[in-house]
PDB file of C-alpha atoms in Angstrom:
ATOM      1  CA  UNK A   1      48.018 141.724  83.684  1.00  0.00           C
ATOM      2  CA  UNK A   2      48.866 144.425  81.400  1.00  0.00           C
ATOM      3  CA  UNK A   3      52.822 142.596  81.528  1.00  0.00           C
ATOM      4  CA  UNK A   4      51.052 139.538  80.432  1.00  0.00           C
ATOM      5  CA  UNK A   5      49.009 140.947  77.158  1.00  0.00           C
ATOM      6  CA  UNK A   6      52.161 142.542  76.038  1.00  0.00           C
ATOM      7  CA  UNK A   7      54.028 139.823  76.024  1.00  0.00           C
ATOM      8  CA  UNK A   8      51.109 137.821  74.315  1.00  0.00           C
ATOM      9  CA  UNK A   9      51.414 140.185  71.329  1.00  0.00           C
ATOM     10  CA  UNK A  10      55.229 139.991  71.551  1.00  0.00           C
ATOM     11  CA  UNK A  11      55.116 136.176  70.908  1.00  0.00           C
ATOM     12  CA  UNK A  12      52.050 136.842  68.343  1.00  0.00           C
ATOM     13  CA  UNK A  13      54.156 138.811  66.320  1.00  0.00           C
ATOM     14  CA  UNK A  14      57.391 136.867  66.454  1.00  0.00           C
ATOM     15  CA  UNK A  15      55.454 133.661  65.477  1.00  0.00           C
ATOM     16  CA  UNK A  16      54.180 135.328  62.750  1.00  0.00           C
ATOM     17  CA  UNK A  17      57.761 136.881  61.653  1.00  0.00           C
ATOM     18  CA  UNK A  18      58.653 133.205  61.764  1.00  0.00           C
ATOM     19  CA  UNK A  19      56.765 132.298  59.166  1.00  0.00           C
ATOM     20  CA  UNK A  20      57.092 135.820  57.110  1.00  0.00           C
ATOM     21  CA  UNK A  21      58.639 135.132  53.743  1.00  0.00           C
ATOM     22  CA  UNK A  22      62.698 135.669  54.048  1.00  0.00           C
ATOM     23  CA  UNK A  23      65.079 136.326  51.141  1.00  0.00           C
ATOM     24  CA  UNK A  24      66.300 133.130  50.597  1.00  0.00           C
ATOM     25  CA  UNK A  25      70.169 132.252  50.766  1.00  0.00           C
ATOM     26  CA  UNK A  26      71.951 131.517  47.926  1.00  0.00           C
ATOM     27  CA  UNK A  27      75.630 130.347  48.748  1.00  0.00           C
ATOM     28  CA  UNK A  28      78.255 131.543  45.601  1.00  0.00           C
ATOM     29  CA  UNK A  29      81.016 129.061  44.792  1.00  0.00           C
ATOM     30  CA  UNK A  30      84.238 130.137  42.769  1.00  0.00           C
ATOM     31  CA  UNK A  31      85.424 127.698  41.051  1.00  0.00           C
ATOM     32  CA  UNK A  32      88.627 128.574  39.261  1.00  0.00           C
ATOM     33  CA  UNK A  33      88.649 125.718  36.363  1.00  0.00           C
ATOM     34  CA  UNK A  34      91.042 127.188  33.711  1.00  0.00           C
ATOM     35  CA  UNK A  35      93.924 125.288  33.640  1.00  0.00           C
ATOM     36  CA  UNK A  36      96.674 127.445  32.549  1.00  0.00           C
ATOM     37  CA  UNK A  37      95.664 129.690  36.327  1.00  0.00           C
ATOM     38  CA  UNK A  38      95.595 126.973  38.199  1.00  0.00           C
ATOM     39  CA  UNK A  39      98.898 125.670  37.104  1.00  0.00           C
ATOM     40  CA  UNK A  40     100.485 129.298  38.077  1.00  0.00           C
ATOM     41  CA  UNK A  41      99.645 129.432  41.343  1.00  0.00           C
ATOM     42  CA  UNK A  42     100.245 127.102  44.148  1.00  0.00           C
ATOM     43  CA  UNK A  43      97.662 125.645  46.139  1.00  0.00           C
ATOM     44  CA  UNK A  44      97.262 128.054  49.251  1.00  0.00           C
ATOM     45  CA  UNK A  45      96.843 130.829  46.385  1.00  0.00           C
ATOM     46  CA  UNK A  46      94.015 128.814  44.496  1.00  0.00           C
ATOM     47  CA  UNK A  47      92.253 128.506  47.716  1.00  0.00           C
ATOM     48  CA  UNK A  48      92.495 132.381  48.084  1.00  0.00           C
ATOM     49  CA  UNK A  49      91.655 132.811  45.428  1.00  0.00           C
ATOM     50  CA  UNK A  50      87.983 130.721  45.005  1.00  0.00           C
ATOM     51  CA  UNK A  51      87.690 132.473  48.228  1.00  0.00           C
ATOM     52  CA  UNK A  52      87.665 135.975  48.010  1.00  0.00           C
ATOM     53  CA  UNK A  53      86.431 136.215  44.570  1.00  0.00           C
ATOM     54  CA  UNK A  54      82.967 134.752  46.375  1.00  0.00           C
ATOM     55  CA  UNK A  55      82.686 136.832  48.747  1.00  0.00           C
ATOM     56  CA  UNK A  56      83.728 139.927  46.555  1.00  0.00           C
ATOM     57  CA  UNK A  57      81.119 138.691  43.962  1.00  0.00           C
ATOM     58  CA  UNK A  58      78.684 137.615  46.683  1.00  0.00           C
ATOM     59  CA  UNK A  59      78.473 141.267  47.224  1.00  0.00           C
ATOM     60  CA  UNK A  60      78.174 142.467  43.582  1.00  0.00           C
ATOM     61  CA  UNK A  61      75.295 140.062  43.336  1.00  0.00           C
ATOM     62  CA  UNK A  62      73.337 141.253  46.990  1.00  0.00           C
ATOM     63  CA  UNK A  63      74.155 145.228  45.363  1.00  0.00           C
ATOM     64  CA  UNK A  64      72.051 144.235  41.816  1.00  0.00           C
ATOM     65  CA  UNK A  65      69.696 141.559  42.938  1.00  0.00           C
ATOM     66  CA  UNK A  66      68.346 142.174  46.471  1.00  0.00           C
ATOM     67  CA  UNK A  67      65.287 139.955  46.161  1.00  0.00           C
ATOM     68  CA  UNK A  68      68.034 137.087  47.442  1.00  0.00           C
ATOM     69  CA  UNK A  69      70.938 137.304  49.789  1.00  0.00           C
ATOM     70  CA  UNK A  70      74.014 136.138  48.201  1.00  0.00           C
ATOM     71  CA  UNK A  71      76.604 134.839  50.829  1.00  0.00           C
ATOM     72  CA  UNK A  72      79.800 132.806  50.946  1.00  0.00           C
ATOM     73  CA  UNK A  73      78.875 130.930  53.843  1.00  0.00           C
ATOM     74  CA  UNK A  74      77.082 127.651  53.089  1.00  0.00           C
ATOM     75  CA  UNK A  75      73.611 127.580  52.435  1.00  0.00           C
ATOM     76  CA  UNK A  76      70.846 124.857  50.871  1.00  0.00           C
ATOM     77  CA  UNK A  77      71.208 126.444  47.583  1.00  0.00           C
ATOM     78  CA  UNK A  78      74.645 126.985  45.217  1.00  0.00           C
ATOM     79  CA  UNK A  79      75.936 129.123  42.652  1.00  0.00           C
ATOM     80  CA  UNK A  80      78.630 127.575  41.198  1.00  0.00           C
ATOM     81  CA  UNK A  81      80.951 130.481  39.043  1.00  0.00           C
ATOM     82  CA  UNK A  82      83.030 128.780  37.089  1.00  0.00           C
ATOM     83  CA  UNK A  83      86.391 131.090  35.658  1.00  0.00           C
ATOM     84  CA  UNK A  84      87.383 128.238  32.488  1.00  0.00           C
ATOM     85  CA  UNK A  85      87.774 127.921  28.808  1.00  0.00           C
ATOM     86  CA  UNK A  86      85.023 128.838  26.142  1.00  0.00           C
ATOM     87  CA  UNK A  87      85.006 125.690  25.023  1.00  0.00           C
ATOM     88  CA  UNK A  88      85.489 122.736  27.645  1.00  0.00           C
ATOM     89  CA  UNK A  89      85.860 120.268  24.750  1.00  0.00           C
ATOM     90  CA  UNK A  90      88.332 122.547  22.466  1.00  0.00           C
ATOM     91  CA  UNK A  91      91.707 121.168  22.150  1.00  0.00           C
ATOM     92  CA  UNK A  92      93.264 124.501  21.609  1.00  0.00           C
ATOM     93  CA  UNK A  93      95.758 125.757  24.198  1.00  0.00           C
ATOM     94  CA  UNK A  94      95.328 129.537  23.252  1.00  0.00           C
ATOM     95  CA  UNK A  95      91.436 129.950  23.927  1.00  0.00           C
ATOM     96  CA  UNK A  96      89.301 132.253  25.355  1.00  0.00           C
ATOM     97  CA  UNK A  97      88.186 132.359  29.009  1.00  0.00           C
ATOM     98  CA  UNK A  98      85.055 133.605  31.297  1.00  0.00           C
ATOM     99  CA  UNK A  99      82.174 132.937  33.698  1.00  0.00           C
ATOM    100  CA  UNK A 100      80.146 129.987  33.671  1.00  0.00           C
ATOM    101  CA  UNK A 101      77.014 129.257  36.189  1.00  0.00           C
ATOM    102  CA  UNK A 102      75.704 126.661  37.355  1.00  0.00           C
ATOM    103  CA  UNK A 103      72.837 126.119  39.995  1.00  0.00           C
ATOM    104  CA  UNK A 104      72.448 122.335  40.835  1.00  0.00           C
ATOM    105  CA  UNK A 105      68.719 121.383  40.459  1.00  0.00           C
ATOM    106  CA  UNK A 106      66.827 118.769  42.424  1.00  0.00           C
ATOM    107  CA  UNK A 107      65.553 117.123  39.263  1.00  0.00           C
ATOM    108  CA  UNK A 108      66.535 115.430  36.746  1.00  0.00           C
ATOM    109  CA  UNK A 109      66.712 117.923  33.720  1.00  0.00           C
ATOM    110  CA  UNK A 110      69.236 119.342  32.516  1.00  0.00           C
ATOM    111  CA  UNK A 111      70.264 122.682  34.310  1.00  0.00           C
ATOM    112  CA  UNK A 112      73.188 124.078  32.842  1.00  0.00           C
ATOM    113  CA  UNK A 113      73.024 127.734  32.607  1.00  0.00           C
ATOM    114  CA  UNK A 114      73.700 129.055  28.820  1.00  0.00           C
ATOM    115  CA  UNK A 115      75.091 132.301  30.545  1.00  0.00           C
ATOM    116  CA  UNK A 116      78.494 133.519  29.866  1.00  0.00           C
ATOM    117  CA  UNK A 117      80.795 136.270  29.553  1.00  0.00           C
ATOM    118  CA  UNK A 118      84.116 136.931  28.203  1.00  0.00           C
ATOM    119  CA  UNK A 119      87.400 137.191  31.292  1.00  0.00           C
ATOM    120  CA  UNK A 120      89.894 137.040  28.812  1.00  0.00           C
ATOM    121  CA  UNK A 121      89.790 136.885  25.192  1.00  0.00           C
ATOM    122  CA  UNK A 122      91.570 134.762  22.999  1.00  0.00           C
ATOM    123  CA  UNK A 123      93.914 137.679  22.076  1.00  0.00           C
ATOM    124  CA  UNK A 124      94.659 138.073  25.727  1.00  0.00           C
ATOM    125  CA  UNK A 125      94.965 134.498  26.694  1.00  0.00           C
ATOM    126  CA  UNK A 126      98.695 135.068  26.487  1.00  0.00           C
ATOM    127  CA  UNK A 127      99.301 138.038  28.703  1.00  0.00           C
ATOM    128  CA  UNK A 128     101.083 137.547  32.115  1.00  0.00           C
ATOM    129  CA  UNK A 129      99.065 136.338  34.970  1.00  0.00           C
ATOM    130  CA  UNK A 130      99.605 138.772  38.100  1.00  0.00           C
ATOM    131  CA  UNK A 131     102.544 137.348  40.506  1.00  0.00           C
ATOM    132  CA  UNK A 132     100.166 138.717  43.340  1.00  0.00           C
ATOM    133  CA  UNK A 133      96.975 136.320  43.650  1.00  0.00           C
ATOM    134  CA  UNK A 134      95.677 139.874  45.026  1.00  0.00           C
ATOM    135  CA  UNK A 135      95.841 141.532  42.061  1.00  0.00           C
ATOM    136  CA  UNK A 136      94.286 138.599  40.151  1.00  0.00           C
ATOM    137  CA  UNK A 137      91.598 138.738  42.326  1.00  0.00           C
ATOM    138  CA  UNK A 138      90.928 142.590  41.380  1.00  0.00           C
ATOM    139  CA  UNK A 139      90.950 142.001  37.706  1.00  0.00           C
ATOM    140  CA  UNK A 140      88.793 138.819  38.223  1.00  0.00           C
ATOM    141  CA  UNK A 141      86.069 140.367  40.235  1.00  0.00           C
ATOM    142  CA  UNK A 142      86.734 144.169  38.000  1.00  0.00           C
ATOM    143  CA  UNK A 143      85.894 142.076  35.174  1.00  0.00           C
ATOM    144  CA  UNK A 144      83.043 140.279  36.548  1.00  0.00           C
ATOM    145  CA  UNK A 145      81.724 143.209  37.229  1.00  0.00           C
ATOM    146  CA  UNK A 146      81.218 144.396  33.976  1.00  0.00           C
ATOM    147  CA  UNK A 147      79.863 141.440  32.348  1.00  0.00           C
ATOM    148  CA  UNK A 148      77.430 141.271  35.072  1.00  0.00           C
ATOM    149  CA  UNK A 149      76.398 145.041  34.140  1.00  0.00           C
ATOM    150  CA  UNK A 150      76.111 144.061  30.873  1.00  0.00           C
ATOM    151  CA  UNK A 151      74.176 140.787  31.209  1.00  0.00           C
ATOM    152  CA  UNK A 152      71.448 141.457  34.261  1.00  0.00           C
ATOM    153  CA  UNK A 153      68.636 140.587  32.445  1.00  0.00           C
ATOM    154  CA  UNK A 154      70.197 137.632  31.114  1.00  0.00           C
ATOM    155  CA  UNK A 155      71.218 136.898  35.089  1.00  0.00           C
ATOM    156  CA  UNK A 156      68.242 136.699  35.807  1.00  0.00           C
ATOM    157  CA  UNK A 157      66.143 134.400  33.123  1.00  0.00           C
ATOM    158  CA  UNK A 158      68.686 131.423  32.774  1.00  0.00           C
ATOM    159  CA  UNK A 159      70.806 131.555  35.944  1.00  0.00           C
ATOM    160  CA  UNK A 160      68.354 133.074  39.220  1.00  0.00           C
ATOM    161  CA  UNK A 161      64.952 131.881  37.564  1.00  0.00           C
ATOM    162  CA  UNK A 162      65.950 128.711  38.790  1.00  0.00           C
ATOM    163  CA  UNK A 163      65.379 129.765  42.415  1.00  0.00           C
ATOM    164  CA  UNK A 164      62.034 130.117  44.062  1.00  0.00           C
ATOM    165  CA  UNK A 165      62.264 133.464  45.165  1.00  0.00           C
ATOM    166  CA  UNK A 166      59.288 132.715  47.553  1.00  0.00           C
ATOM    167  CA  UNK A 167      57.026 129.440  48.888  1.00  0.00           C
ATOM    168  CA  UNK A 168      53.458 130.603  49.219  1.00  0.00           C
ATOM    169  CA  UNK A 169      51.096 132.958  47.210  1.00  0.00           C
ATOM    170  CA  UNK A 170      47.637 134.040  48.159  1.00  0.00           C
ATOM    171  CA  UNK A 171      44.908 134.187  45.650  1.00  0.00           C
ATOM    172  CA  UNK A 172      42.307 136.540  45.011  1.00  0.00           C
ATOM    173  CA  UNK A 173      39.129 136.062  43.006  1.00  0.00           C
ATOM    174  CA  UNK A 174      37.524 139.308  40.888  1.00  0.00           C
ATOM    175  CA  UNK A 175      34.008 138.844  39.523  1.00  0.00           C
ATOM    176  CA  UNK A 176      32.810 141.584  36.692  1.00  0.00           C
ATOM    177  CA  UNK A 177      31.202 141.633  33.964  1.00  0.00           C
ATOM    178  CA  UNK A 178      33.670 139.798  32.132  1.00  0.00           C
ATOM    179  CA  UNK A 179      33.711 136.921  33.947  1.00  0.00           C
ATOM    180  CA  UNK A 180      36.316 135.672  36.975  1.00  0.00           C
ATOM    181  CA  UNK A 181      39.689 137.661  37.015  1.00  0.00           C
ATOM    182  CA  UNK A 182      42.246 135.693  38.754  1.00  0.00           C
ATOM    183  CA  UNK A 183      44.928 138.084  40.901  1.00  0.00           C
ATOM    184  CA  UNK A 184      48.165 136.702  43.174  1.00  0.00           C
ATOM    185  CA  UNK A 185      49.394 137.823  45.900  1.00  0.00           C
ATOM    186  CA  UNK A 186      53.429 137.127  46.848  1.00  0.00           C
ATOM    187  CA  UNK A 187      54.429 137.607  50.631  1.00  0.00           C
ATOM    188  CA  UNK A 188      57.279 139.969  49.143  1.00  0.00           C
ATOM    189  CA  UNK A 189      57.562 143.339  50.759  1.00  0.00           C
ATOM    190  CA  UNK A 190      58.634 145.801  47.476  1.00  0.00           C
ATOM    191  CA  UNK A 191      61.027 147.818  49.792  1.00  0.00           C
ATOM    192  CA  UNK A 192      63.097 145.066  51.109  1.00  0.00           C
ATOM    193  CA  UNK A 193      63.236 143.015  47.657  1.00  0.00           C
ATOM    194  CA  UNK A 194      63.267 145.915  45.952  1.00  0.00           C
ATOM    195  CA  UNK A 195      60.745 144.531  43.242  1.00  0.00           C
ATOM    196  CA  UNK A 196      58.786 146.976  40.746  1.00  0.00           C
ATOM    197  CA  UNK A 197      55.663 146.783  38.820  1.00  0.00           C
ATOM    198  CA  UNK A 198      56.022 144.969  35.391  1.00  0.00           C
ATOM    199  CA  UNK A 199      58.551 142.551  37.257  1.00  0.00           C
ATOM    200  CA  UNK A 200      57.577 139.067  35.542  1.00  0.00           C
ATOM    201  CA  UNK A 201      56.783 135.921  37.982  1.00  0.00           C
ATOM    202  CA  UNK A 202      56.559 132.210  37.510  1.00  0.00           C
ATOM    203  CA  UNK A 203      54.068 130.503  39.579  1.00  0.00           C
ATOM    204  CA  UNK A 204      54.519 126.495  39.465  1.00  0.00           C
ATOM    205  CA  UNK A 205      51.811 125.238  41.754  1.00  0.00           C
ATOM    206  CA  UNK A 206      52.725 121.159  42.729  1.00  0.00           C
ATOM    207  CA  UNK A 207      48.804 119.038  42.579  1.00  0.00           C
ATOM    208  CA  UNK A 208      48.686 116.264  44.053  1.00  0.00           C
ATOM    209  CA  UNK A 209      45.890 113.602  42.960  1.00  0.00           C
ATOM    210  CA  UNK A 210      44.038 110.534  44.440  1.00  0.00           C
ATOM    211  CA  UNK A 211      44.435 108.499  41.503  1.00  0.00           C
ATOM    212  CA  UNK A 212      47.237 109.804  38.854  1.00  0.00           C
ATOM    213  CA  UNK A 213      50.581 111.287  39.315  1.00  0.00           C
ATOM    214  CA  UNK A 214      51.977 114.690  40.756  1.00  0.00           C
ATOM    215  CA  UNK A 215      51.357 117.477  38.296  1.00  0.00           C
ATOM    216  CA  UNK A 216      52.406 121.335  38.047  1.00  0.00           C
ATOM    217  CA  UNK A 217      49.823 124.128  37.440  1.00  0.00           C
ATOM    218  CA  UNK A 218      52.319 126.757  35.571  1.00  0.00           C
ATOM    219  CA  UNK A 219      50.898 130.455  35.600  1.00  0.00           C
ATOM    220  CA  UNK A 220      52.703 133.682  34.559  1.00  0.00           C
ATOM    221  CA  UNK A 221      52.133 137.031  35.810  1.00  0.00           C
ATOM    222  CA  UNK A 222      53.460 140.401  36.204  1.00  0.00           C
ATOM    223  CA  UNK A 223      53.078 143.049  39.028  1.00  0.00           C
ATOM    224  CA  UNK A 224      51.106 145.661  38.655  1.00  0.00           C
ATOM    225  CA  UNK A 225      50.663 146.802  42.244  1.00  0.00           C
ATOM    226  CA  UNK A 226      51.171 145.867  46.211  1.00  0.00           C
ATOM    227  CA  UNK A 227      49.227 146.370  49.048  1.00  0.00           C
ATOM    228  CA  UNK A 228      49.375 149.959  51.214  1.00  0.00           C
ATOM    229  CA  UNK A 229      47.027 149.054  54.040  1.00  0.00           C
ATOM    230  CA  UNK A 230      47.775 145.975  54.943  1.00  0.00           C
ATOM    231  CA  UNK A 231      45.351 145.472  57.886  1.00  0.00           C
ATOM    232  CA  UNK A 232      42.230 146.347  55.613  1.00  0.00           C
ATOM    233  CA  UNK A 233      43.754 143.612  53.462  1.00  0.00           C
ATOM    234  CA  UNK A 234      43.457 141.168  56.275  1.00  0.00           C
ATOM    235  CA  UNK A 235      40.126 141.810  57.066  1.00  0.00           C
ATOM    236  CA  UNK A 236      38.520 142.347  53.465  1.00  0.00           C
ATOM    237  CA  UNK A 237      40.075 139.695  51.989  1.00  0.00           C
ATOM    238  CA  UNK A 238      41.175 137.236  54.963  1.00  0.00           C
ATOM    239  CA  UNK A 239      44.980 137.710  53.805  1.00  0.00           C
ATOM    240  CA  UNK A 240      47.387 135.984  56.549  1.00  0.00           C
ATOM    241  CA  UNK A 241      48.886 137.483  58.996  1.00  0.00           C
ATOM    242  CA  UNK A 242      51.907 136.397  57.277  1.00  0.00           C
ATOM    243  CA  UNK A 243      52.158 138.492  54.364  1.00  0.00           C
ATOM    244  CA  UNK A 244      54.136 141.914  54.973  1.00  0.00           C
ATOM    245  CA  UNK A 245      52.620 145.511  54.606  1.00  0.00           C
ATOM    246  CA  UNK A 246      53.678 146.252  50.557  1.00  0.00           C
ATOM    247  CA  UNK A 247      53.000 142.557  49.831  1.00  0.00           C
ATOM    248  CA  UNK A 248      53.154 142.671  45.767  1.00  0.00           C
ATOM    249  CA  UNK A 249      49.738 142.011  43.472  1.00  0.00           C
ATOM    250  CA  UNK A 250      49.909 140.153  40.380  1.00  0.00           C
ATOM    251  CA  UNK A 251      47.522 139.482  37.396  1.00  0.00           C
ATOM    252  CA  UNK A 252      48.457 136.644  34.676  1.00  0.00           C
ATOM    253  CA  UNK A 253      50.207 137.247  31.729  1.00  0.00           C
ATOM    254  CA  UNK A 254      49.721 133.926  29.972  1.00  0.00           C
ATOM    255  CA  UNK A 255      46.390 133.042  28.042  1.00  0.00           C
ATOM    256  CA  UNK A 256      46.691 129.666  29.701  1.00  0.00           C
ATOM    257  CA  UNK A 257      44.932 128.826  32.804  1.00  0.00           C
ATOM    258  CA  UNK A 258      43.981 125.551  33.996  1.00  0.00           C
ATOM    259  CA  UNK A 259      41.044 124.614  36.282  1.00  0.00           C
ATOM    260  CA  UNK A 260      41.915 121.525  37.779  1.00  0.00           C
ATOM    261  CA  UNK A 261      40.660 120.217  41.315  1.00  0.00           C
ATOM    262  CA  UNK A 262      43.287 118.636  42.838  1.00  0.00           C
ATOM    263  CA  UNK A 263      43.217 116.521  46.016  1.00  0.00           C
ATOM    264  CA  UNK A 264      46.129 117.832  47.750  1.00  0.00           C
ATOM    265  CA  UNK A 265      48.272 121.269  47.024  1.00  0.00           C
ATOM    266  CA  UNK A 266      51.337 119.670  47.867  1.00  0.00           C
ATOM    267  CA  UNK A 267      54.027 123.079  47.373  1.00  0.00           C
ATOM    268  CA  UNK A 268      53.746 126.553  45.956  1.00  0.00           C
ATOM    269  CA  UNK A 269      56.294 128.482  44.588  1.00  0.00           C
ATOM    270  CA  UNK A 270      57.343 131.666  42.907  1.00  0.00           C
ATOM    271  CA  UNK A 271      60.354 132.379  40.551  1.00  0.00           C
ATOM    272  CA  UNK A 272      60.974 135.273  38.798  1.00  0.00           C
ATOM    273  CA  UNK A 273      61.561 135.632  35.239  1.00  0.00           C
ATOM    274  CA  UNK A 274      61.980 139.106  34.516  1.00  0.00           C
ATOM    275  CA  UNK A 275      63.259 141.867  37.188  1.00  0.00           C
ATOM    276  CA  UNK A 276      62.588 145.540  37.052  1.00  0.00           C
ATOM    277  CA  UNK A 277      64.615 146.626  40.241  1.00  0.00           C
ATOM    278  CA  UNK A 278      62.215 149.588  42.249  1.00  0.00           C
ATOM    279  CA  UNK A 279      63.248 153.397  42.061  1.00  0.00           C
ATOM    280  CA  UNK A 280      60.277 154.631  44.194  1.00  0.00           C
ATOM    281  CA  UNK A 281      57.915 153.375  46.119  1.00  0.00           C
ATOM    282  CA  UNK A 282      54.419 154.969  44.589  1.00  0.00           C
ATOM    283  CA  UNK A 283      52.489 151.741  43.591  1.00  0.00           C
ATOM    284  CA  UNK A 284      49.067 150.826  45.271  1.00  0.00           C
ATOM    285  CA  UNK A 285      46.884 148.462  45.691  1.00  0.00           C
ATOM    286  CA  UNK A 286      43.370 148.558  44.128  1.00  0.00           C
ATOM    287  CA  UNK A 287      40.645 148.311  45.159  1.00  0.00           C
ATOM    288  CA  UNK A 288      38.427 146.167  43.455  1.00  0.00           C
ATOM    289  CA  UNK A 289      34.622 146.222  44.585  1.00  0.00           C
ATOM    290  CA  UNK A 290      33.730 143.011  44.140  1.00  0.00           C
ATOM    291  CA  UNK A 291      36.472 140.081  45.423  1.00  0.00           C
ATOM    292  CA  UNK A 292      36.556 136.878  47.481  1.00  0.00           C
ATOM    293  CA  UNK A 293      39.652 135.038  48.802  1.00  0.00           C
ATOM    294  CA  UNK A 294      40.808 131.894  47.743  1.00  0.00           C
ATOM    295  CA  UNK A 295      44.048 130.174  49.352  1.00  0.00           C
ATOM    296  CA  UNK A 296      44.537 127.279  47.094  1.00  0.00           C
TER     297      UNK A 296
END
């Protein structure tokens, strides 16, 4: 009997791993697009090229954003580096080159990434290419590195903001004096995503309606804390079973905030705007004394 409850909770909790929120996989593509490269090197060098300068990247990109897991491997969603000219449309064979990104998008707007940074500059267009595709390789992912030192933040607004870093939120619903404080909850456990407080979110919440078209309820916030006790959590404010001890706590940002009924919540979705990677691990969740749930 005792076997049997044991493996009861066993299943419990992987079913309810299952559904924990995961870092999501973003695949990285190297795409080398400059011309004048591509013509030096033969074919089986190109490939090994776009290759290892993925993976090697892939791993810069895990190392300074943790809150996804870059791979090489193929995945549902694509970064696309592109190594090319400055200007696509120049007709200028002594130009400058660098990184490009690109991150396909399911709709139809336009979602070509403004990010770039310099590989070569125009001075340097000229100097000799490396006769090892090895050593090309080193300066291409040496220089990457920089830029991408130098241009986090920048990473982050135009290029990974286009990623929902997670599919579900939680709500919670303060009542004071001053009226009905909205908070959000994100199934995000700080220590593996390595999110801090003042980290900005997007929250696009799809509605769907009886009568008129799908719409999005848009919501900013910011982190201010996460949850320490998760299992008081659960039972003072009926939070799933689903959401991870150091789940993070959010409170809007924007002035904004609709009120609309829908019929159906048809997705939910969190992106982040603004990342402030965590040193420590000291925030807490309040306490509020007066707050009811609300799941959407």
């Amino acid at each position: 009997m005792k076997k049997i409850i044991l493996l009861t909770y066993y299943f419990i909790f992987i079913l309810f791993a299952a559904h924990a929120q995961q870092k999501k996989d973003i695949q990285v593509k190297f795409i080398l697009d400059e011309e004048s490269y591509n013509q030096f090197y033969n074919d089986n060098e190109r490939t090994d090229i776009e290759s290892q300068c993925a993976l090697q990247i892939a791993n810069l990109l895990n190392e300074d954003f943790p809150f996804f897991h870059f791979t090489s491997n193929g995945s549902g969603k694509k970064l696309f580096i592109y190594l090319t000219g400055k200007d696509k449309a120049s007709t200028n064979k002594i130009h400058e080159t660098g990184f490009k990104f690109h991150i396909p998008s399911e709709t139809s707007e336009n979602n070509d990434r403004k990010l770039y940074f310099t590989f070569r500059a125009i001075e340097d267009f000229s100097k000799e290419l490396p006769a090892s595709p090895d050593l090309f390789i080193d300066e291409i992912t040496s220089v990457f590195k920089v830029g991408l030192e130098q241009n986090k933040a920048e990473m982050v607004s135009t290029v990974l903001s286009r990623v929902e870093i997670s599919d579900d939120y939680f709500v919670l619903i303060m009542n004071s004096n001053n009226g009905i404080k909205r908070y959000y909850i994100a199934p995000l456990n700080e220590n593996e995503f390595r999110i801090a407080r003042n980290s900005e979110f997007r929250i696009v919440t799809t509605l769907g309606f009886e009568i008129f078209a799908n719409s999005d309820d848009i919501v900013d916030a910011k982190v201010i804390s996460c949850i320490k006790n998760i299992e008081s959590a659960r039972a003072k404010y009926h939070l799933p079973v689903s959401y991870p001890e150091r789940s993070l706590l959010m409170e809007l940002t924007n002035a904004t905030n609709t009120s609309m009924t829908p019929d159906d919540t048809i997705s939910k979705k969190i992106y982040l705007l603004n990342y402030m990677p965590l040193i420590n691990t000291g925030m807490e969740l309040a306490s509020p004394s007066d707050i009811s749930n609300n799941s959407n």
